[in-house]
Amino acid sequence: MPVYTDKSLHNYLKELKVIPSAQLDQALALAKQQTKPLSDILISKDLITIKNLSQTLGNLTNTPYIYLSEASIDQKAASLIPEIVARKQKIIAFKINKQGLHLAMANPSNLQTIDFIGKKTGLPIITYITTKQDIQSALKLYTKDITEAFRAVITANVIKAKGSQSAEPPIIKIVETIIETKGKINFED
């Protein structure tokens, strides 16, 4: 069950008068026609910024909101959520403190996911609403970690391959090592 509907977002924005009524109506019609969320259409048409949309969604749903692009994301907190779960559920753990684990979610009414993460981490969960687009940007943290892991493997193996007396080209050694260490780099956790 979503926290808000396209119609409730449309009506809320109409009340605020932050987007011309005709453009808002057109965006809602386009969202229905393309079967896309109204929020996606508003962002793609540059009718609202991601930051303003996050704030609007927070106010609409009476949920704390966060704009991840301006937040400091704690790597330790982010690493508590496996990348595959973060991508699929559109969530980012961005802070951990004595209150618990702070989650930015596109759908903070997803109680099943909140319960799962709470049980997995053993921490109380504090949810915030944000946009899917903001989460997509923040998910680059996981890609950065994988890139760093591969860079470390390649660097170590270039050094090892240069010292080798074998006639085998260093690139073959590097590829073999990457394949061998695939299990050591945990892509899911």
JSON list of C-alpha atoms in Angstrom, two decimals:
[
{"chain": "A", "resi": 1, "resn": "MET", "atom": "CA", "xyz": [0.00, 0.00, 0.00]},
{"chain": "A", "resi": 2, "resn": "PRO", "atom": "CA", "xyz": [1.65, 3.26, -1.06]},
{"chain": "A", "resi": 3, "resn": "VAL", "atom": "CA", "xyz": [2.00, 6.14, 1.38]},
{"chain": "A", "resi": 4, "resn": "TYR", "atom": "CA", "xyz": [0.29, 8.48, -1.07]},
{"chain": "A", "resi": 5, "resn": "THR", "atom": "CA", "xyz": [-1.48, 8.25, -4.39]},
{"chain": "A", "resi": 6, "resn": "ASP", "atom": "CA", "xyz": [-0.87, 10.23, -7.54]},
{"chain": "A", "resi": 7, "resn": "LYS", "atom": "CA", "xyz": [-4.23, 11.90, -7.01]},
{"chain": "A", "resi": 8, "resn": "SER", "atom": "CA", "xyz": [-3.41, 12.92, -3.42]},
{"chain": "A", "resi": 9, "resn": "LEU", "atom": "CA", "xyz": [-0.03, 14.31, -4.56]},
{"chain": "A", "resi": 10, "resn": "HIS", "atom": "CA", "xyz": [-1.77, 16.15, -7.42]},
{"chain": "A", "resi": 11, "resn": "ASN", "atom": "CA", "xyz": [-4.36, 17.65, -5.06]},
{"chain": "A", "resi": 12, "resn": "TYR", "atom": "CA", "xyz": [-1.75, 18.64, -2.48]},
{"chain": "A", "resi": 13, "resn": "LEU", "atom": "CA", "xyz": [0.43, 20.37, -5.08]},
{"chain": "A", "resi": 14, "resn": "LYS", "atom": "CA", "xyz": [-2.66, 22.08, -6.49]},
{"chain": "A", "resi": 15, "resn": "GLU", "atom": "CA", "xyz": [-3.48, 23.46, -3.02]},
{"chain": "A", "resi": 16, "resn": "LEU", "atom": "CA", "xyz": [0.08, 24.72, -2.61]},
{"chain": "A", "resi": 17, "resn": "LYS", "atom": "CA", "xyz": [-0.07, 26.44, -6.04]},
{"chain": "A", "resi": 18, "resn": "VAL", "atom": "CA", "xyz": [3.62, 25.72, -6.66]},
{"chain": "A", "resi": 19, "resn": "ILE", "atom": "CA", "xyz": [3.00, 24.31, -10.14]},
{"chain": "A", "resi": 20, "resn": "PRO", "atom": "CA", "xyz": [0.58, 25.93, -12.57]},
{"chain": "A", "resi": 21, "resn": "SER", "atom": "CA", "xyz": [-2.71, 24.05, -12.44]},
{"chain": "A", "resi": 22, "resn": "ALA", "atom": "CA", "xyz": [-2.80, 23.29, -16.18]},
{"chain": "A", "resi": 23, "resn": "GLN", "atom": "CA", "xyz": [0.72, 21.80, -16.12]},
{"chain": "A", "resi": 24, "resn": "LEU", "atom": "CA", "xyz": [-0.12, 19.76, -13.05]},
{"chain": "A", "resi": 25, "resn": "ASP", "atom": "CA", "xyz": [-3.27, 18.39, -14.70]},
{"chain": "A", "resi": 26, "resn": "GLN", "atom": "CA", "xyz": [-1.29, 17.53, -17.85]},
{"chain": "A", "resi": 27, "resn": "ALA", "atom": "CA", "xyz": [1.37, 15.76, -15.76]},
{"chain": "A", "resi": 28, "resn": "LEU", "atom": "CA", "xyz": [-1.30, 13.69, -14.00]},
{"chain": "A", "resi": 29, "resn": "ALA", "atom": "CA", "xyz": [-2.89, 12.74, -17.34]},
{"chain": "A", "resi": 30, "resn": "LEU", "atom": "CA", "xyz": [0.54, 11.77, -18.72]},
{"chain": "A", "resi": 31, "resn": "ALA", "atom": "CA", "xyz": [1.29, 9.71, -15.62]},
{"chain": "A", "resi": 32, "resn": "LYS", "atom": "CA", "xyz": [-1.95, 7.78, -16.11]},
{"chain": "A", "resi": 33, "resn": "GLN", "atom": "CA", "xyz": [-1.33, 7.37, -19.85]},
{"chain": "A", "resi": 34, "resn": "GLN", "atom": "CA", "xyz": [2.24, 6.12, -19.37]},
{"chain": "A", "resi": 35, "resn": "THR", "atom": "CA", "xyz": [1.41, 4.22, -16.17]},
{"chain": "A", "resi": 36, "resn": "LYS", "atom": "CA", "xyz": [4.22, 6.00, -14.36]},
{"chain": "A", "resi": 37, "resn": "PRO", "atom": "CA", "xyz": [4.12, 7.66, -10.96]},
{"chain": "A", "resi": 38, "resn": "LEU", "atom": "CA", "xyz": [3.19, 11.33, -11.04]},
{"chain": "A", "resi": 39, "resn": "SER", "atom": "CA", "xyz": [6.38, 12.12, -9.12]},
{"chain": "A", "resi": 40, "resn": "ASP", "atom": "CA", "xyz": [8.48, 10.68, -11.99]},
{"chain": "A", "resi": 41, "resn": "ILE", "atom": "CA", "xyz": [6.63, 12.81, -14.53]},
{"chain": "A", "resi": 42, "resn": "LEU", "atom": "CA", "xyz": [7.00, 15.97, -12.41]},
{"chain": "A", "resi": 43, "resn": "ILE", "atom": "CA", "xyz": [10.76, 15.40, -12.12]},
{"chain": "A", "resi": 44, "resn": "SER", "atom": "CA", "xyz": [11.23, 14.53, -15.82]},
{"chain": "A", "resi": 45, "resn": "LYS", "atom": "CA", "xyz": [9.31, 17.65, -16.90]},
{"chain": "A", "resi": 46, "resn": "ASP", "atom": "CA", "xyz": [11.32, 19.85, -14.49]},
{"chain": "A", "resi": 47, "resn": "LEU", "atom": "CA", "xyz": [8.14, 20.94, -12.76]},
{"chain": "A", "resi": 48, "resn": "ILE", "atom": "CA", "xyz": [9.62, 20.26, -9.31]},
{"chain": "A", "resi": 49, "resn": "THR", "atom": "CA", "xyz": [13.07, 19.50, -7.95]},
{"chain": "A", "resi": 50, "resn": "ILE", "atom": "CA", "xyz": [13.89, 16.26, -6.19]},
{"chain": "A", "resi": 51, "resn": "LYS", "atom": "CA", "xyz": [14.56, 18.20, -3.01]},
{"chain": "A", "resi": 52, "resn": "ASN", "atom": "CA", "xyz": [11.20, 19.99, -3.14]},
{"chain": "A", "resi": 53, "resn": "LEU", "atom": "CA", "xyz": [9.42, 16.75, -4.01]},
{"chain": "A", "resi": 54, "resn": "SER", "atom": "CA", "xyz": [10.99, 15.03, -0.97]},
{"chain": "A", "resi": 55, "resn": "GLN", "atom": "CA", "xyz": [9.81, 17.85, 1.26]},
{"chain": "A", "resi": 56, "resn": "THR", "atom": "CA", "xyz": [6.34, 17.82, -0.33]},
{"chain": "A", "resi": 57, "resn": "LEU", "atom": "CA", "xyz": [6.00, 14.06, 0.14]},
{"chain": "A", "resi": 58, "resn": "GLY", "atom": "CA", "xyz": [7.10, 14.38, 3.76]},
{"chain": "A", "resi": 59, "resn": "ASN", "atom": "CA", "xyz": [4.53, 17.08, 4.42]},
{"chain": "A", "resi": 60, "resn": "LEU", "atom": "CA", "xyz": [1.81, 15.21, 2.52]},
{"chain": "A", "resi": 61, "resn": "THR", "atom": "CA", "xyz": [2.35, 11.97, 4.42]},
{"chain": "A", "resi": 62, "resn": "ASN", "atom": "CA", "xyz": [3.28, 13.51, 7.75]},
{"chain": "A", "resi": 63, "resn": "THR", "atom": "CA", "xyz": [6.57, 11.62, 7.61]},
{"chain": "A", "resi": 64, "resn": "PRO", "atom": "CA", "xyz": [10.03, 13.07, 8.21]},
{"chain": "A", "resi": 65, "resn": "TYR", "atom": "CA", "xyz": [11.74, 13.61, 4.87]},
{"chain": "A", "resi": 66, "resn": "ILE", "atom": "CA", "xyz": [15.36, 13.62, 3.82]},
{"chain": "A", "resi": 67, "resn": "TYR", "atom": "CA", "xyz": [17.22, 14.79, 0.77]},
{"chain": "A", "resi": 68, "resn": "LEU", "atom": "CA", "xyz": [20.08, 12.28, 0.59]},
{"chain": "A", "resi": 69, "resn": "SER", "atom": "CA", "xyz": [22.19, 14.41, -1.72]},
{"chain": "A", "resi": 70, "resn": "GLU", "atom": "CA", "xyz": [22.69, 16.86, 1.15]},
{"chain": "A", "resi": 71, "resn": "ALA", "atom": "CA", "xyz": [22.96, 14.24, 3.89]},
{"chain": "A", "resi": 72, "resn": "SER", "atom": "CA", "xyz": [26.10, 12.62, 5.15]},
{"chain": "A", "resi": 73, "resn": "ILE", "atom": "CA", "xyz": [25.64, 8.91, 4.54]},
{"chain": "A", "resi": 74, "resn": "ASP", "atom": "CA", "xyz": [27.38, 6.73, 7.09]},
{"chain": "A", "resi": 75, "resn": "GLN", "atom": "CA", "xyz": [29.10, 3.85, 5.25]},
{"chain": "A", "resi": 76, "resn": "LYS", "atom": "CA", "xyz": [28.67, 1.58, 8.28]},
{"chain": "A", "resi": 77, "resn": "ALA", "atom": "CA", "xyz": [24.91, 2.18, 8.29]},
{"chain": "A", "resi": 78, "resn": "ALA", "atom": "CA", "xyz": [24.64, 1.77, 4.50]},
{"chain": "A", "resi": 79, "resn": "SER", "atom": "CA", "xyz": [26.53, -1.52, 4.65]},
{"chain": "A", "resi": 80, "resn": "LEU", "atom": "CA", "xyz": [23.88, -2.99, 6.97]},
{"chain": "A", "resi": 81, "resn": "ILE", "atom": "CA", "xyz": [21.46, -3.21, 4.02]},
{"chain": "A", "resi": 82, "resn": "PRO", "atom": "CA", "xyz": [22.55, -5.55, 1.23]},
{"chain": "A", "resi": 83, "resn": "GLU", "atom": "CA", "xyz": [22.73, -3.77, -2.11]},
{"chain": "A", "resi": 84, "resn": "ILE", "atom": "CA", "xyz": [20.19, -6.08, -3.72]},
{"chain": "A", "resi": 85, "resn": "VAL", "atom": "CA", "xyz": [17.66, -5.27, -0.96]},
{"chain": "A", "resi": 86, "resn": "ALA", "atom": "CA", "xyz": [18.40, -1.55, -1.13]},
{"chain": "A", "resi": 87, "resn": "ARG", "atom": "CA", "xyz": [17.85, -1.47, -4.90]},
{"chain": "A", "resi": 88, "resn": "LYS", "atom": "CA", "xyz": [14.74, -3.63, -4.91]},
{"chain": "A", "resi": 89, "resn": "GLN", "atom": "CA", "xyz": [13.04, -1.95, -1.94]},
{"chain": "A", "resi": 90, "resn": "LYS", "atom": "CA", "xyz": [14.35, 1.56, -2.77]},
{"chain": "A", "resi": 91, "resn": "ILE", "atom": "CA", "xyz": [15.87, 2.19, 0.65]},
{"chain": "A", "resi": 92, "resn": "ILE", "atom": "CA", "xyz": [19.13, 3.56, 2.00]},
{"chain": "A", "resi": 93, "resn": "ALA", "atom": "CA", "xyz": [20.36, 3.27, 5.56]},
{"chain": "A", "resi": 94, "resn": "PHE", "atom": "CA", "xyz": [22.07, 6.61, 6.06]},
{"chain": "A", "resi": 95, "resn": "LYS", "atom": "CA", "xyz": [22.71, 6.93, 9.79]},
{"chain": "A", "resi": 96, "resn": "ILE", "atom": "CA", "xyz": [23.05, 4.78, 12.88]},
{"chain": "A", "resi": 97, "resn": "ASN", "atom": "CA", "xyz": [22.96, 6.22, 16.38]},
{"chain": "A", "resi": 98, "resn": "LYS", "atom": "CA", "xyz": [21.56, 5.49, 19.84]},
{"chain": "A", "resi": 99, "resn": "GLN", "atom": "CA", "xyz": [18.00, 5.96, 18.50]},
{"chain": "A", "resi": 100, "resn": "GLY", "atom": "CA", "xyz": [18.51, 3.21, 15.92]},
{"chain": "A", "resi": 101, "resn": "LEU", "atom": "CA", "xyz": [19.01, 2.76, 12.19]},
{"chain": "A", "resi": 102, "resn": "HIS", "atom": "CA", "xyz": [17.75, 5.66, 10.07]},
{"chain": "A", "resi": 103, "resn": "LEU", "atom": "CA", "xyz": [16.28, 4.56, 6.72]},
{"chain": "A", "resi": 104, "resn": "ALA", "atom": "CA", "xyz": [15.41, 6.74, 3.74]},
{"chain": "A", "resi": 105, "resn": "MET", "atom": "CA", "xyz": [12.61, 5.03, 1.84]},
{"chain": "A", "resi": 106, "resn": "ALA", "atom": "CA", "xyz": [10.53, 5.75, -1.23]},
{"chain": "A", "resi": 107, "resn": "ASN", "atom": "CA", "xyz": [7.69, 3.94, 0.54]},
{"chain": "A", "resi": 108, "resn": "PRO", "atom": "CA", "xyz": [7.96, 4.17, 4.34]},
{"chain": "A", "resi": 109, "resn": "SER", "atom": "CA", "xyz": [4.66, 2.34, 4.71]},
{"chain": "A", "resi": 110, "resn": "ASN", "atom": "CA", "xyz": [6.40, -0.87, 3.60]},
{"chain": "A", "resi": 111, "resn": "LEU", "atom": "CA", "xyz": [6.13, -2.40, 7.06]},
{"chain": "A", "resi": 112, "resn": "GLN", "atom": "CA", "xyz": [7.30, -5.82, 5.91]},
{"chain": "A", "resi": 113, "resn": "THR", "atom": "CA", "xyz": [10.68, -4.43, 4.81]},
{"chain": "A", "resi": 114, "resn": "ILE", "atom": "CA", "xyz": [11.01, -2.29, 7.94]},
{"chain": "A", "resi": 115, "resn": "ASP", "atom": "CA", "xyz": [10.26, -5.32, 10.13]},
{"chain": "A", "resi": 116, "resn": "PHE", "atom": "CA", "xyz": [12.75, -7.49, 8.17]},
{"chain": "A", "resi": 117, "resn": "ILE", "atom": "CA", "xyz": [15.55, -4.93, 8.53]},
{"chain": "A", "resi": 118, "resn": "GLY", "atom": "CA", "xyz": [14.76, -4.42, 12.21]},
{"chain": "A", "resi": 119, "resn": "LYS", "atom": "CA", "xyz": [14.99, -8.16, 12.87]},
{"chain": "A", "resi": 120, "resn": "LYS", "atom": "CA", "xyz": [18.12, -8.57, 10.73]},
{"chain": "A", "resi": 121, "resn": "THR", "atom": "CA", "xyz": [20.00, -5.70, 12.40]},
{"chain": "A", "resi": 122, "resn": "GLY", "atom": "CA", "xyz": [18.46, -5.94, 15.88]},
{"chain": "A", "resi": 123, "resn": "LEU", "atom": "CA", "xyz": [18.05, -2.15, 15.84]},
{"chain": "A", "resi": 124, "resn": "PRO", "atom": "CA", "xyz": [15.03, 0.11, 16.11]},
{"chain": "A", "resi": 125, "resn": "ILE", "atom": "CA", "xyz": [14.18, 1.56, 12.68]},
{"chain": "A", "resi": 126, "resn": "ILE", "atom": "CA", "xyz": [13.49, 5.26, 12.09]},
{"chain": "A", "resi": 127, "resn": "THR", "atom": "CA", "xyz": [12.00, 5.89, 8.65]},
{"chain": "A", "resi": 128, "resn": "TYR", "atom": "CA", "xyz": [12.16, 8.94, 6.41]},
{"chain": "A", "resi": 129, "resn": "ILE", "atom": "CA", "xyz": [10.53, 9.50, 3.06]},
{"chain": "A", "resi": 130, "resn": "THR", "atom": "CA", "xyz": [12.48, 10.49, -0.02]},
{"chain": "A", "resi": 131, "resn": "THR", "atom": "CA", "xyz": [12.13, 10.09, -3.76]},
{"chain": "A", "resi": 132, "resn": "LYS", "atom": "CA", "xyz": [13.12, 7.10, -5.87]},
{"chain": "A", "resi": 133, "resn": "GLN", "atom": "CA", "xyz": [15.44, 9.41, -7.81]},
{"chain": "A", "resi": 134, "resn": "ASP", "atom": "CA", "xyz": [17.23, 10.50, -4.64]},
{"chain": "A", "resi": 135, "resn": "ILE", "atom": "CA", "xyz": [17.69, 6.88, -3.62]},
{"chain": "A", "resi": 136, "resn": "GLN", "atom": "CA", "xyz": [18.98, 5.97, -7.10]},
{"chain": "A", "resi": 137, "resn": "SER", "atom": "CA", "xyz": [21.67, 8.63, -6.73]},
{"chain": "A", "resi": 138, "resn": "ALA", "atom": "CA", "xyz": [22.62, 7.39, -3.27]},
{"chain": "A", "resi": 139, "resn": "LEU", "atom": "CA", "xyz": [22.82, 3.77, -4.47]},
{"chain": "A", "resi": 140, "resn": "LYS", "atom": "CA", "xyz": [26.01, 4.73, -6.30]},
{"chain": "A", "resi": 141, "resn": "LEU", "atom": "CA", "xyz": [27.72, 4.15, -2.94]},
{"chain": "A", "resi": 142, "resn": "TYR", "atom": "CA", "xyz": [27.44, 0.42, -3.54]},
{"chain": "A", "resi": 143, "resn": "THR", "atom": "CA", "xyz": [28.90, 0.71, -7.03]},
{"chain": "A", "resi": 144, "resn": "LYS", "atom": "CA", "xyz": [31.75, 2.77, -5.63]},
{"chain": "A", "resi": 145, "resn": "ASP", "atom": "CA", "xyz": [32.52, 0.01, -3.10]},
{"chain": "A", "resi": 146, "resn": "ILE", "atom": "CA", "xyz": [32.60, -2.67, -5.80]},
{"chain": "A", "resi": 147, "resn": "THR", "atom": "CA", "xyz": [34.82, -0.48, -7.99]},
{"chain": "A", "resi": 148, "resn": "GLU", "atom": "CA", "xyz": [37.22, 0.01, -5.08]},
{"chain": "A", "resi": 149, "resn": "ALA", "atom": "CA", "xyz": [37.25, -3.74, -4.38]},
{"chain": "A", "resi": 150, "resn": "PHE", "atom": "CA", "xyz": [38.09, -4.55, -8.00]},
{"chain": "A", "resi": 151, "resn": "ARG", "atom": "CA", "xyz": [40.73, -1.82, -8.10]},
{"chain": "A", "resi": 152, "resn": "ALA", "atom": "CA", "xyz": [42.39, -3.34, -5.04]},
{"chain": "A", "resi": 153, "resn": "VAL", "atom": "CA", "xyz": [42.31, -6.86, -6.57]},
{"chain": "A", "resi": 154, "resn": "ILE", "atom": "CA", "xyz": [43.72, -5.62, -9.88]},
{"chain": "A", "resi": 155, "resn": "THR", "atom": "CA", "xyz": [46.46, -3.53, -8.24]},
{"chain": "A", "resi": 156, "resn": "ALA", "atom": "CA", "xyz": [47.56, -6.43, -6.05]},
{"chain": "A", "resi": 157, "resn": "ASN", "atom": "CA", "xyz": [47.64, -8.78, -9.00]},
{"chain": "A", "resi": 158, "resn": "VAL", "atom": "CA", "xyz": [49.51, -6.41, -11.28]},
{"chain": "A", "resi": 159, "resn": "ILE", "atom": "CA", "xyz": [52.22, -6.25, -8.63]},
{"chain": "A", "resi": 160, "resn": "LYS", "atom": "CA", "xyz": [52.16, -10.05, -8.25]},
{"chain": "A", "resi": 161, "resn": "ALA", "atom": "CA", "xyz": [52.16, -10.60, -12.03]},
{"chain": "A", "resi": 162, "resn": "LYS", "atom": "CA", "xyz": [55.11, -8.24, -12.59]},
{"chain": "A", "resi": 163, "resn": "GLY", "atom": "CA", "xyz": [57.20, -10.25, -10.13]},
{"chain": "A", "resi": 164, "resn": "SER", "atom": "CA", "xyz": [56.27, -13.55, -11.79]},
{"chain": "A", "resi": 165, "resn": "GLN", "atom": "CA", "xyz": [58.84, -15.42, -13.87]},
{"chain": "A", "resi": 166, "resn": "SER", "atom": "CA", "xyz": [56.08, -17.00, -15.97]},
{"chain": "A", "resi": 167, "resn": "ALA", "atom": "CA", "xyz": [55.71, -16.16, -19.64]},
{"chain": "A", "resi": 168, "resn": "GLU", "atom": "CA", "xyz": [51.98, -15.73, -19.07]},
{"chain": "A", "resi": 169, "resn": "PRO", "atom": "CA", "xyz": [50.85, -12.14, -19.76]},
{"chain": "A", "resi": 170, "resn": "PRO", "atom": "CA", "xyz": [49.89, -10.21, -16.57]},
{"chain": "A", "resi": 171, "resn": "ILE", "atom": "CA", "xyz": [46.34, -9.61, -17.79]},
{"chain": "A", "resi": 172, "resn": "ILE", "atom": "CA", "xyz": [45.62, -13.35, -17.79]},
{"chain": "A", "resi": 173, "resn": "LYS", "atom": "CA", "xyz": [46.82, -13.58, -14.19]},
{"chain": "A", "resi": 174, "resn": "ILE", "atom": "CA", "xyz": [44.63, -10.62, -13.23]},
{"chain": "A", "resi": 175, "resn": "VAL", "atom": "CA", "xyz": [41.52, -12.09, -14.84]},
{"chain": "A", "resi": 176, "resn": "GLU", "atom": "CA", "xyz": [42.17, -15.50, -13.26]},
{"chain": "A", "resi": 177, "resn": "THR", "atom": "CA", "xyz": [42.56, -13.91, -9.85]},
{"chain": "A", "resi": 178, "resn": "ILE", "atom": "CA", "xyz": [39.38, -11.90, -10.24]},
{"chain": "A", "resi": 179, "resn": "ILE", "atom": "CA", "xyz": [37.51, -15.08, -11.14]},
{"chain": "A", "resi": 180, "resn": "GLU", "atom": "CA", "xyz": [39.09, -16.95, -8.22]},
{"chain": "A", "resi": 181, "resn": "THR", "atom": "CA", "xyz": [38.28, -14.14, -5.76]},
{"chain": "A", "resi": 182, "resn": "LYS", "atom": "CA", "xyz": [34.73, -13.66, -6.96]},
{"chain": "A", "resi": 183, "resn": "GLY", "atom": "CA", "xyz": [33.52, -15.52, -3.88]},
{"chain": "A", "resi": 184, "resn": "LYS", "atom": "CA", "xyz": [35.65, -13.31, -1.63]},
{"chain": "A", "resi": 185, "resn": "ILE", "atom": "CA", "xyz": [33.96, -10.11, -2.82]},
{"chain": "A", "resi": 186, "resn": "ASN", "atom": "CA", "xyz": [30.45, -10.35, -1.48]},
{"chain": "A", "resi": 187, "resn": "PHE", "atom": "CA", "xyz": [28.15, -8.80, -4.06]},
{"chain": "A", "resi": 188, "resn": "GLU", "atom": "CA", "xyz": [24.96, -9.38, -2.09]},
{"chain": "A", "resi": 189, "resn": "ASP", "atom": "CA", "xyz": [25.88, -8.27, 1.43]}
]
